[in-house]
XYZ file of C-alpha atoms in Angstrom:
724
model
C 146.923 4.977 76.761
C 148.642 5.159 80.286
C 152.231 4.867 81.060
C 152.514 3.377 84.919
C 155.726 4.473 86.314
C 158.306 6.583 85.420
C 161.302 4.142 85.645
C 164.136 4.532 82.927
C 162.062 2.668 80.256
C 159.053 5.119 80.089
C 161.502 7.970 80.207
C 163.310 7.110 77.562
C 159.920 6.960 75.483
C 159.053 10.148 76.528
C 162.332 11.540 75.285
C 161.473 9.849 71.653
C 158.440 11.377 71.604
C 159.768 15.159 73.106
C 162.714 14.848 69.777
C 160.316 12.857 67.003
C 156.716 14.168 68.259
C 155.052 13.031 65.006
C 155.405 9.295 66.601
C 153.865 9.657 69.352
C 150.420 7.767 69.022
C 147.151 10.190 68.919
C 144.782 10.467 71.726
C 145.307 10.946 75.555
C 148.550 9.569 77.243
C 148.737 9.588 80.932
C 152.165 8.981 82.843
C 151.288 8.589 86.124
C 154.237 7.939 88.922
C 154.546 8.889 92.885
C 157.516 11.473 92.361
C 157.932 14.254 90.036
C 161.517 12.932 89.297
C 163.027 9.817 88.726
C 166.749 9.115 90.218
C 169.174 7.544 87.641
C 170.427 4.601 89.430
C 173.786 4.436 87.726
C 174.385 8.152 89.437
C 173.124 7.233 92.895
C 176.081 5.747 94.536
C 177.822 9.197 93.109
C 174.937 11.117 94.960
C 175.954 9.308 98.343
C 179.736 9.540 97.948
C 179.187 13.457 97.151
C 180.022 13.383 93.567
C 177.114 14.422 92.185
C 174.049 16.200 93.623
C 170.762 14.199 93.653
C 169.598 16.867 91.046
C 172.424 15.645 88.742
C 171.061 12.390 88.790
C 167.111 13.303 88.892
C 165.275 13.124 85.480
C 162.425 15.754 85.251
C 159.615 13.280 84.671
C 156.989 16.539 84.960
C 158.447 18.806 82.675
C 159.492 15.914 80.047
C 155.860 14.278 80.092
C 154.892 17.949 79.301
C 156.973 18.621 76.312
C 156.256 15.373 75.199
C 152.792 16.008 74.925
C 152.107 13.858 77.639
C 149.733 14.351 80.750
C 151.283 14.020 84.102
C 149.669 12.630 87.214
C 151.724 12.636 90.360
C 150.202 9.548 92.396
C 150.679 6.851 93.869
C 149.213 3.436 92.021
C 147.227 1.504 94.518
C 146.012 -1.099 92.369
C 145.923 -2.436 88.665
C 142.446 -3.860 87.823
C 142.829 -5.734 84.032
C 139.297 -6.606 83.514
C 138.233 -3.455 83.975
C 140.993 -1.460 82.719
C 141.244 0.923 85.921
C 144.468 1.623 87.562
C 143.759 2.398 91.353
C 145.458 5.478 92.825
C 145.884 6.665 96.750
C 143.761 9.380 97.821
C 142.038 9.973 93.966
C 139.781 8.346 91.763
C 141.047 5.809 89.260
C 142.341 6.684 85.749
C 140.573 4.427 82.895
C 143.173 2.831 79.844
C 142.731 1.180 76.926
C 146.185 0.345 76.428
C 149.112 0.451 79.430
C 152.142 0.198 80.203
C 154.222 -1.135 83.364
C 157.095 0.472 84.544
C 156.840 0.629 88.001
C 159.744 -0.775 89.071
C 160.554 -3.000 91.998
C 161.103 -2.405 95.784
C 164.025 -3.709 98.623
C 163.355 -7.143 99.632
C 162.718 -6.191 103.327
C 161.979 -9.436 105.026
C 165.235 -9.824 106.766
C 164.547 -7.639 110.012
C 163.107 -11.071 111.561
C 165.871 -13.558 110.631
C 169.404 -11.389 110.559
C 169.828 -10.791 113.860
C 168.987 -6.505 114.085
C 168.386 -5.221 117.403
C 167.532 -1.315 118.637
C 168.228 -0.220 114.955
C 167.418 2.388 112.535
C 166.606 0.399 109.342
C 166.111 1.795 105.806
C 165.727 0.254 102.217
C 167.792 1.454 99.529
C 164.431 1.904 97.351
C 163.229 4.372 96.695
C 166.131 6.399 96.292
C 165.004 9.652 97.324
C 163.648 8.107 101.346
C 167.417 6.625 101.640
C 169.411 9.775 100.631
C 167.325 11.822 103.024
C 167.820 9.044 105.590
C 171.699 8.786 104.951
C 171.685 12.626 105.366
C 170.230 12.714 108.835
C 172.742 10.307 109.646
C 175.361 12.836 108.537
C 174.161 15.248 111.792
C 173.744 12.288 113.784
C 176.514 12.022 115.989
C 175.533 9.221 118.237
C 175.655 6.998 115.220
C 178.958 8.666 114.186
C 180.683 7.798 117.347
C 179.218 5.135 118.406
C 177.133 2.457 116.600
C 178.132 1.291 113.311
C 176.236 1.820 109.955
C 175.280 -1.977 108.385
C 174.896 -2.225 104.969
C 173.155 -5.619 104.071
C 173.473 -7.613 101.047
C 175.842 -9.814 98.700
C 175.148 -8.143 95.312
C 176.797 -5.453 92.947
C 174.608 -2.660 94.718
C 175.355 -3.445 98.457
C 179.497 -3.660 97.545
C 179.277 0.166 95.474
C 176.844 1.763 98.268
C 179.196 0.614 101.318
C 182.048 1.952 98.961
C 179.918 5.531 98.177
C 179.555 5.464 102.342
C 183.175 5.480 103.369
C 183.849 8.168 100.648
C 181.305 10.058 102.064
C 182.055 9.220 105.977
C 186.121 8.548 105.797
C 185.986 7.838 109.445
C 182.627 6.634 110.476
C 182.399 2.702 111.571
C 180.985 0.438 108.607
C 180.533 -2.686 108.352
C 178.893 -5.066 105.197
C 176.492 -7.937 106.376
C 176.559 -10.329 103.570
C 177.575 -14.141 102.851
C 181.231 -14.037 102.531
C 181.008 -17.057 99.334
C 178.751 -14.932 97.292
C 181.285 -12.247 97.294
C 184.563 -12.005 94.449
C 188.084 -12.157 96.397
C 188.545 -8.468 94.423
C 185.231 -7.114 96.920
C 186.696 -8.793 99.894
C 190.309 -7.440 99.404
C 188.772 -3.804 98.416
C 186.373 -3.741 101.661
C 189.166 -4.270 103.952
C 191.514 -1.983 102.449
C 188.804 0.854 103.010
C 188.200 -0.536 106.864
C 184.897 -1.760 105.713
C 184.373 -4.392 107.937
C 182.746 -7.727 106.646
C 180.346 -9.717 108.844
C 178.287 -12.712 108.495
C 174.380 -12.780 108.464
C 174.054 -14.694 111.690
C 176.209 -11.672 113.733
C 174.302 -9.698 116.052
C 174.089 -6.094 114.704
C 173.184 -2.470 116.274
C 172.824 0.837 114.883
C 171.320 2.155 111.757
C 170.983 -0.620 108.833
C 170.559 0.352 105.116
C 168.843 -2.974 102.903
C 170.739 -3.362 99.755
C 169.137 -7.173 99.606
C 167.668 -7.231 96.171
C 164.855 -6.113 94.740
C 161.295 -7.892 94.455
C 158.388 -7.162 92.214
C 155.128 -4.948 93.859
C 152.604 -6.502 95.364
C 150.017 -4.838 93.235
C 150.921 -7.134 90.303
C 150.109 -10.338 91.865
C 146.794 -9.156 93.300
C 145.856 -7.856 89.720
C 145.745 -11.544 88.816
C 148.727 -11.438 86.169
C 150.523 -14.295 85.596
C 154.246 -14.094 86.905
C 157.403 -15.911 87.759
C 159.032 -17.427 90.878
C 160.159 -14.285 92.286
C 156.952 -12.457 91.072
C 157.880 -10.132 87.836
C 155.389 -10.010 85.382
C 155.918 -12.621 82.619
C 155.698 -11.062 79.336
C 156.079 -11.990 75.576
C 158.907 -11.191 73.629
C 156.800 -8.411 72.284
C 156.424 -6.885 76.193
C 152.536 -7.723 76.299
C 151.379 -9.334 79.118
C 150.162 -13.098 78.897
C 146.721 -13.553 77.982
C 146.572 -9.341 78.059
C 147.322 -8.060 74.865
C 146.299 -4.407 75.648
C 148.972 -4.314 78.981
C 152.680 -4.114 78.290
C 155.340 -4.510 80.753
C 158.999 -3.835 80.986
C 161.945 -3.121 83.541
C 162.246 -4.743 86.632
C 158.494 -5.554 87.083
C 158.813 -7.475 84.029
C 160.557 -10.429 81.792
C 160.085 -12.614 79.112
C 159.203 -15.905 79.171
C 161.864 -18.444 78.623
C 164.588 -15.102 78.195
C 164.618 -14.370 82.398
C 167.427 -11.570 82.534
C 168.176 -10.074 86.519
C 166.452 -6.491 87.188
C 169.070 -4.005 86.065
C 168.914 -0.608 84.245
C 171.525 -2.006 81.293
C 167.941 -4.156 80.135
C 165.683 -1.260 81.088
C 167.315 1.310 78.873
C 167.931 -1.112 76.340
C 164.330 -2.136 76.074
C 162.993 1.443 75.348
C 162.939 1.681 72.212
C 161.356 -2.100 71.246
C 158.672 -1.070 73.753
C 158.182 2.112 72.130
C 158.121 0.820 68.835
C 155.489 -1.447 69.974
C 153.085 1.156 71.640
C 153.511 3.096 68.714
C 152.334 0.131 66.387
C 149.527 -1.640 69.166
C 147.616 1.926 69.003
C 147.858 2.233 65.107
C 146.597 -1.064 65.074
C 149.741 -2.129 63.129
C 151.468 -5.619 64.003
C 153.833 -5.450 67.043
C 157.256 -6.688 66.672
C 159.556 -9.148 68.914
C 162.821 -8.278 70.590
C 165.176 -10.516 72.466
C 167.974 -9.066 75.077
C 171.100 -10.417 75.014
C 172.031 -12.905 77.099
C 174.576 -10.670 79.464
C 174.775 -6.928 80.296
C 178.240 -5.161 80.979
C 177.802 -3.702 84.416
C 179.921 -1.112 85.654
C 180.676 -1.077 89.441
C 182.314 1.951 91.120
C 184.765 2.106 93.746
C 185.084 5.063 95.427
C 188.662 6.390 97.226
C 189.272 8.768 99.451
C 193.311 9.152 98.802
C 193.518 7.889 95.529
C 191.786 7.983 92.025
C 188.657 6.107 91.932
C 188.350 2.771 90.063
C 185.586 0.666 88.750
C 184.888 -3.100 88.141
C 183.349 -4.746 84.846
C 181.166 -7.373 85.201
C 179.852 -9.719 82.425
C 177.925 -12.490 83.594
C 179.879 -14.385 86.090
C 183.381 -12.684 84.907
C 184.704 -9.773 87.079
C 187.247 -7.308 86.036
C 188.926 -4.712 87.923
C 189.186 -2.413 89.809
C 190.618 0.188 87.177
C 190.767 3.751 86.744
C 190.039 3.361 83.268
C 186.780 1.539 83.934
C 185.700 4.511 86.178
C 185.953 6.848 83.286
C 183.780 4.940 81.430
C 181.092 4.532 83.813
C 181.369 7.910 84.517
C 181.163 8.963 80.682
C 178.090 6.635 79.901
C 176.500 8.100 83.227
C 177.112 11.891 82.222
C 175.691 10.893 78.540
C 172.669 9.172 80.048
C 171.407 12.647 81.595
C 172.672 14.967 79.292
C 170.257 13.252 76.959
C 167.342 14.765 78.812
C 169.181 18.308 79.599
C 170.173 18.304 75.729
C 166.821 17.699 74.365
C 164.952 20.866 76.843
C 167.898 23.274 75.309
C 167.321 22.395 71.458
C 163.234 22.742 72.301
C 163.953 26.137 73.998
C 166.155 27.377 71.125
C 163.215 26.686 68.784
C 160.408 28.049 71.198
C 159.428 31.258 70.588
C 159.141 33.779 73.215
C 155.885 34.457 73.728
C 154.653 31.993 75.940
C 151.688 32.950 77.705
C 151.126 31.748 81.629
C 147.683 30.145 82.454
C 146.216 29.848 85.608
C 145.149 32.928 86.903
C 148.111 34.228 85.118
C 145.164 34.408 82.216
C 143.112 37.303 83.576
C 142.324 40.576 81.893
C 144.294 43.525 83.037
C 142.764 45.549 85.686
C 142.930 48.800 84.057
C 140.931 47.410 81.159
C 138.590 45.732 83.314
C 137.863 49.239 85.185
C 137.535 51.095 82.061
C 135.272 48.240 80.926
C 133.027 48.705 84.293
C 132.614 52.379 83.943
C 131.859 52.751 80.382
C 129.043 50.033 81.392
C 127.882 52.357 84.239
C 128.753 49.581 86.846
C 130.859 52.419 88.566
C 130.215 50.549 91.714
C 131.794 47.719 90.984
C 135.345 49.628 89.718
C 135.549 51.568 92.404
C 134.370 49.150 95.533
C 135.098 45.485 93.930
C 134.247 42.051 95.924
C 135.267 39.367 94.493
C 131.794 37.520 96.340
C 128.983 39.403 97.059
C 126.388 38.935 99.455
C 122.765 37.839 97.367
C 120.509 37.001 100.041
C 119.769 35.876 103.181
C 117.766 32.520 104.027
C 115.356 31.782 106.223
C 117.462 31.105 109.150
C 118.980 34.533 109.024
C 121.947 33.431 107.336
C 123.503 35.597 104.886
C 124.404 34.254 101.436
C 127.412 35.034 99.317
C 128.122 34.142 95.952
C 131.252 34.485 93.752
C 132.320 33.422 89.971
C 135.977 32.136 89.258
C 137.728 30.382 86.900
C 140.861 29.579 84.095
C 142.403 27.703 81.513
C 144.606 24.672 82.779
C 147.395 25.057 85.058
C 148.701 21.408 84.672
C 148.445 18.851 82.457
C 146.433 16.315 85.503
C 142.529 17.365 84.815
C 141.826 15.951 88.277
C 144.663 17.768 90.147
C 143.891 20.807 87.967
C 140.093 20.907 89.016
C 140.955 20.483 92.258
C 143.340 23.615 92.138
C 140.692 25.736 90.151
C 137.937 24.807 92.866
C 140.443 25.971 95.769
C 141.243 29.180 94.102
C 137.421 30.017 93.520
C 136.378 29.365 97.261
C 138.878 31.719 98.212
C 136.412 34.708 97.232
C 134.304 32.735 99.470
C 136.612 32.346 102.460
C 137.742 35.457 102.479
C 134.080 36.960 103.314
C 134.214 34.742 106.520
C 131.920 32.517 105.021
C 131.842 28.624 104.757
C 131.272 27.325 101.165
C 128.086 25.042 100.850
C 127.669 24.489 97.108
C 129.157 25.154 93.801
C 128.418 25.022 89.996
C 130.773 24.272 87.286
C 131.012 25.089 83.505
C 133.670 22.698 81.965
C 135.090 23.123 78.655
C 136.432 19.784 76.999
C 138.436 19.321 73.809
C 137.273 17.801 70.728
C 138.321 14.385 70.977
C 135.899 11.009 71.015
C 132.919 10.739 73.350
C 134.466 8.299 75.440
C 137.932 10.391 76.125
C 135.730 13.396 76.834
C 134.062 11.434 79.487
C 137.275 10.446 81.130
C 137.866 13.863 81.321
C 135.103 14.871 82.502
C 134.794 12.212 85.574
C 138.342 13.549 86.621
C 137.524 17.114 86.491
C 134.257 16.589 88.278
C 136.205 13.843 90.747
C 138.531 16.974 91.509
C 136.354 19.154 92.074
C 134.602 17.229 94.470
C 138.134 16.618 96.228
C 137.761 19.884 97.205
C 134.182 20.836 97.807
C 133.578 17.556 100.188
C 136.139 18.167 103.167
C 134.403 21.550 102.843
C 130.958 19.774 103.822
C 129.871 21.376 100.179
C 128.672 19.532 97.367
C 128.305 20.299 93.349
C 124.723 20.558 92.516
C 125.232 21.292 88.813
C 126.824 22.895 86.150
C 127.209 22.887 82.070
C 129.648 21.455 79.811
C 130.800 22.414 76.402
C 133.201 21.175 73.688
C 135.543 23.575 72.882
C 135.947 24.841 69.194
C 139.706 25.862 69.671
C 142.380 23.585 67.741
C 143.594 20.724 70.555
C 146.192 21.803 72.686
C 149.275 19.534 73.625
C 149.007 17.575 75.704
C 145.039 17.641 75.176
C 144.502 17.780 78.583
C 145.591 21.429 78.860
C 142.636 22.386 76.792
C 140.714 21.801 79.659
C 138.808 24.967 80.742
C 136.912 24.849 84.414
C 134.730 28.050 86.132
C 132.743 27.703 88.783
C 130.096 29.645 90.961
C 130.475 28.957 94.315
C 127.949 29.794 97.304
C 129.024 30.546 100.859
C 126.998 31.206 104.129
C 127.904 32.958 107.375
C 125.974 32.338 110.769
C 122.895 34.974 111.339
C 123.649 38.321 112.130
C 127.137 38.230 110.720
C 128.321 40.737 108.043
C 130.523 39.380 105.248
C 134.211 40.611 105.794
C 135.027 43.066 103.095
C 137.877 44.577 101.632
C 137.013 48.324 102.447
C 137.162 47.275 106.103
C 140.778 49.179 106.830
C 141.397 51.113 110.044
C 144.376 53.025 111.041
C 147.361 51.286 112.789
C 145.879 47.690 111.123
C 148.335 45.218 111.218
C 148.341 43.142 107.449
C 149.144 39.719 107.538
C 149.178 37.011 105.134
C 148.194 33.523 105.451
C 151.142 31.810 103.124
C 153.962 32.395 100.586
C 153.677 34.361 97.027
C 155.734 33.339 93.796
C 153.194 30.469 92.078
C 153.049 33.207 89.002
C 156.657 33.197 88.775
C 157.853 29.116 89.291
C 155.013 28.324 86.756
C 156.485 30.606 83.975
C 159.693 29.295 84.908
C 158.129 25.893 84.498
C 156.931 26.075 80.869
C 160.394 27.107 80.240
C 162.124 24.162 81.556
C 163.963 26.458 84.112
C 162.361 25.719 87.438
C 163.656 23.131 89.579
C 160.762 20.262 89.555
C 160.994 20.031 93.833
C 160.279 23.818 93.748
C 156.976 22.913 91.817
C 156.425 20.032 94.314
C 156.632 22.204 96.975
C 154.378 25.209 95.427
C 151.799 22.377 94.297
C 151.706 21.025 98.272
C 151.020 24.473 99.204
C 148.509 25.256 96.521
C 146.473 21.843 96.994
C 146.100 22.642 100.678
C 142.617 24.374 101.759
C 142.309 27.255 103.461
C 138.922 26.722 104.161
C 139.389 26.600 108.098
C 141.820 29.638 108.433
C 139.158 32.087 109.273
C 137.222 29.878 112.089
C 139.399 28.116 113.779
C 137.665 27.030 116.782
C 140.842 26.901 119.564
C 141.167 30.664 118.472
C 138.203 31.438 120.109
C 139.312 31.571 124.026
C 142.881 32.690 122.880
C 141.869 36.168 120.669
C 138.336 36.738 122.756
C 136.030 35.966 119.864
C 135.471 34.500 116.820
C 138.041 34.960 114.349
C 135.731 36.988 111.797
C 134.728 39.192 114.219
C 138.290 40.357 115.013
C 139.278 40.778 111.401
C 138.155 44.536 110.116
C 139.430 43.458 106.216
C 140.062 40.511 104.143
C 140.995 39.614 100.244
C 142.480 36.736 98.799
C 145.336 37.533 96.621
C 144.895 35.840 92.537
C 145.567 37.581 89.420
C 146.419 41.451 90.372
C 149.105 39.898 92.788
C 149.972 41.311 96.352
C 150.096 44.838 95.155
C 146.877 45.155 93.144
C 145.251 43.430 95.754
C 146.110 45.792 98.641
C 145.583 49.005 96.278
C 141.989 47.293 96.049
C 141.469 47.026 99.857
C 142.964 50.526 100.031
C 141.298 52.309 97.252
C 137.468 51.136 98.567
C 138.174 51.409 102.177
C 139.535 55.585 101.122
C 136.368 55.721 99.160
C 134.435 54.319 101.684
C 135.968 56.816 104.544
C 135.760 59.964 101.986
C 132.080 59.163 101.939
C 132.110 60.014 105.436
C 134.675 62.499 105.744
C 137.300 60.268 107.598
C 141.185 61.190 106.512
C 142.575 58.648 104.115
C 144.629 55.674 104.698
C 148.134 54.383 103.682
C 149.598 51.060 103.529
C 153.207 50.488 104.818
C 155.058 47.668 103.208
C 157.755 45.550 105.218
C 159.713 44.470 102.038
C 161.972 41.661 104.034
C 158.679 40.379 105.418
C 156.947 39.204 102.673
C 157.334 34.960 102.162
C 158.046 33.751 98.625
C 157.780 30.440 97.703
C 160.680 27.817 97.246
C 163.156 28.440 93.842
C 161.245 32.121 93.053
C 164.669 34.204 94.324
C 166.608 31.532 91.796
C 164.541 32.281 88.796
C 163.858 36.165 88.965
C 167.459 36.037 88.583
C 167.323 34.651 85.925
C 164.595 37.633 84.511
C 161.857 35.032 84.269
C 158.755 36.159 85.742
C 154.529 35.159 84.592
C 153.235 36.798 81.200
C 150.346 38.699 83.376
C 153.355 40.641 85.211
C 153.658 43.324 82.567
C 149.994 44.300 83.203
C 150.543 44.213 86.727
C 152.934 46.460 86.944
C 150.950 49.444 86.235
C 150.600 49.167 90.020
C 154.207 49.793 90.965
C 152.867 53.357 90.001
C 151.560 53.057 93.505
C 154.594 52.843 95.042
C 156.567 56.030 93.449
C 153.211 58.591 92.547
C 154.168 61.255 89.925
C 153.211 65.145 91.017
C 155.227 64.872 94.599
C 152.164 63.014 95.875
C 152.571 60.727 98.898
C 152.654 56.877 97.934
C 149.755 54.808 98.302
C 151.851 51.976 98.993
C 155.232 52.549 100.863
C 157.527 50.115 100.637
C 159.678 49.738 103.641
C 163.653 48.532 102.468
C 165.199 49.068 105.247
C 168.812 48.322 104.505
C 168.122 46.994 100.888
C 169.512 49.942 98.851
C 166.865 51.518 96.318
C 166.694 49.915 92.703
C 169.375 47.114 93.967
C 168.882 43.219 92.848
C 167.257 42.538 96.088
C 164.852 46.052 95.686
C 163.791 45.094 91.901
C 163.079 41.234 93.234
C 160.548 42.736 96.076
C 158.742 44.877 93.439
C 158.616 41.546 90.846
C 157.368 39.294 93.924
C 154.325 41.822 95.247
C 152.849 41.807 91.538
C 152.936 38.423 90.586
C 149.913 36.975 89.785
C 148.878 34.145 92.211
C 146.943 30.645 91.693
C 145.639 29.200 95.177
C 147.467 32.390 96.669
C 147.153 33.597 100.322
C 144.595 35.512 102.179
C 145.110 38.600 103.726
C 143.441 40.396 106.625
C 143.704 43.662 108.357
C 143.236 43.526 112.059
C 144.156 45.183 115.239
C 147.881 44.811 116.181
C 147.445 42.992 119.466
C 145.191 40.642 118.016
C 148.079 40.472 115.293
C 150.501 39.491 118.203
C 148.389 36.748 118.989
C 147.751 35.046 115.668
C 151.441 35.305 114.851
C 151.808 33.417 118.153
C 149.131 30.954 117.631
C 148.949 30.428 114.002
C 151.198 30.738 110.535
C 150.122 34.305 110.021
C 152.851 36.372 108.962
C 152.678 40.370 109.190
C 153.836 42.046 106.191
C 152.918 45.599 106.952
C 150.465 48.088 108.847
C 147.939 50.499 108.062
C 148.847 54.369 108.674
C 146.416 57.488 108.535
C 147.588 60.044 106.173
């Protein structure tokens, strides 16, 4: 089953399955939405006015889906093919479905620019809310718009009135005007707008300056393109069971749909009320039971807020054509309803956390075996050279053209419930071992373990996994040349996509006569540079406990899903640096499961091992604590004491900073003005042992080349190498 769109109806269905998991249909259920959050429409005017923060009004779909045992796919829906039973997505492979529920909302009617006499202005639609809010915040910082040109709100409905009044609260002195049909406005609205110095203008009036369209909603064009039966304004027509006409396996609700002969205007009230009957019918349909009818009420109570600068806030109550207010009591009722709606999602999380055990194990590269265990096993297996000089990618042969071929293998249990994105991240993570040698990836083979589900579902999961792998390989001009598939013998995960495990063997090549970069090439006075921020292990450990803000997860995934395959061979650097990038790098590693400290120790230990063999002095690494970059949100989680479960194993590396027997530390952490053993000191230590999935690269090069790199690229210097 696919839930297309994360509107209020689908969010409440997910909440139902969180609280009553036995009601959730069997098999794979996937939620697809273009954002990881859904802004609750009832509170958005309050966000604009400053009463609420944007996070206060946001439903975290990412964690809600995972807690409900539903796979979450962050993607833009491009098209629906009801006959082939596929949902087409932007920039990734389509998703197959047997049953689909549509709750994709609507978009603001935007054909007003040509007929409402706008000139030289910045126009924004109220939907999607996140973009509109970003536009409003930008105007906060725009003195030209504030001092010279008025902001015009366009629309004659409840939403336009409420948004205009919210903007007045936000901007007490800025000139505001509402472009609306006066005849469509209630006298009470006109009176309140006038009292709050919001000028009312006619649609034919010429306006300049920023324009915010609150002009009503229209269904997305993809519904028409799908060939579904629509009403006169483009909403999908359904039976009273929410089943789309002539398509019993397609359900629809919310602003994008309407029941035949029971048409109601788009409203969050009906979207909320339809959640339980739609959930019941989805559950019944998947069980093969008979679905039931539902009849919405003819009218719905709507509360429209009126913010005030000097007096108490108030609200109107609307019931059909009846409008009462404004009244302070209505405002308190509206506030209570809005807060209770959002509180349902937060309270469900608190209940779940109370019942959780403390043994949530982290995924991704945080599922590695401890460094000490690995080293001891290699020594006992007579593989001393691998224990003393570890290299994640090894030179295996030289081609007929003289090119050096390197190879690596990597993989881990699923980090995300989205099989496509998880496969992409696993592939990028595996490729980083090859990139760290300065080589280009040219081929890979995959070993994919799927959960014990039906063969048709296994096929769908396999398609998504392979497509995700290819999405990471193709931009590198690399290809997937083969592999193996297995069926897991473990119990099913929840959601079942977390039961997928992927490992890859990745091959890379270097130009003729170019040797692979190694970890053991550190030289005295080298600068140490890092390519991007740390902290993914902490963020996903927090996400498992419902503590990580979804904006921070989005930011981390944005970094993690970007390939670093060009980072060691940027052509434009050749002239500036006087040679090819790999020729300037003395040593390189990628930062993965053992964290920054563990992988720096590998560089240092292997370099000192090589130097001692030829009688050279030993080296020491100096780290600048204040220069080590952290991902957004990491510090907040560390304040709560949240770390990856694999951090316990990596804490053994902290002994490098404080060796016993009065020895000099192998790695010296320069705290500058940070007090020892302070919170800030502890934060830095937790950050540098945090296991990374799709982590940064670290290179060592001369100080002169480091200055050029920092000037021309995004590399950050975090320390240097010193001779003991």
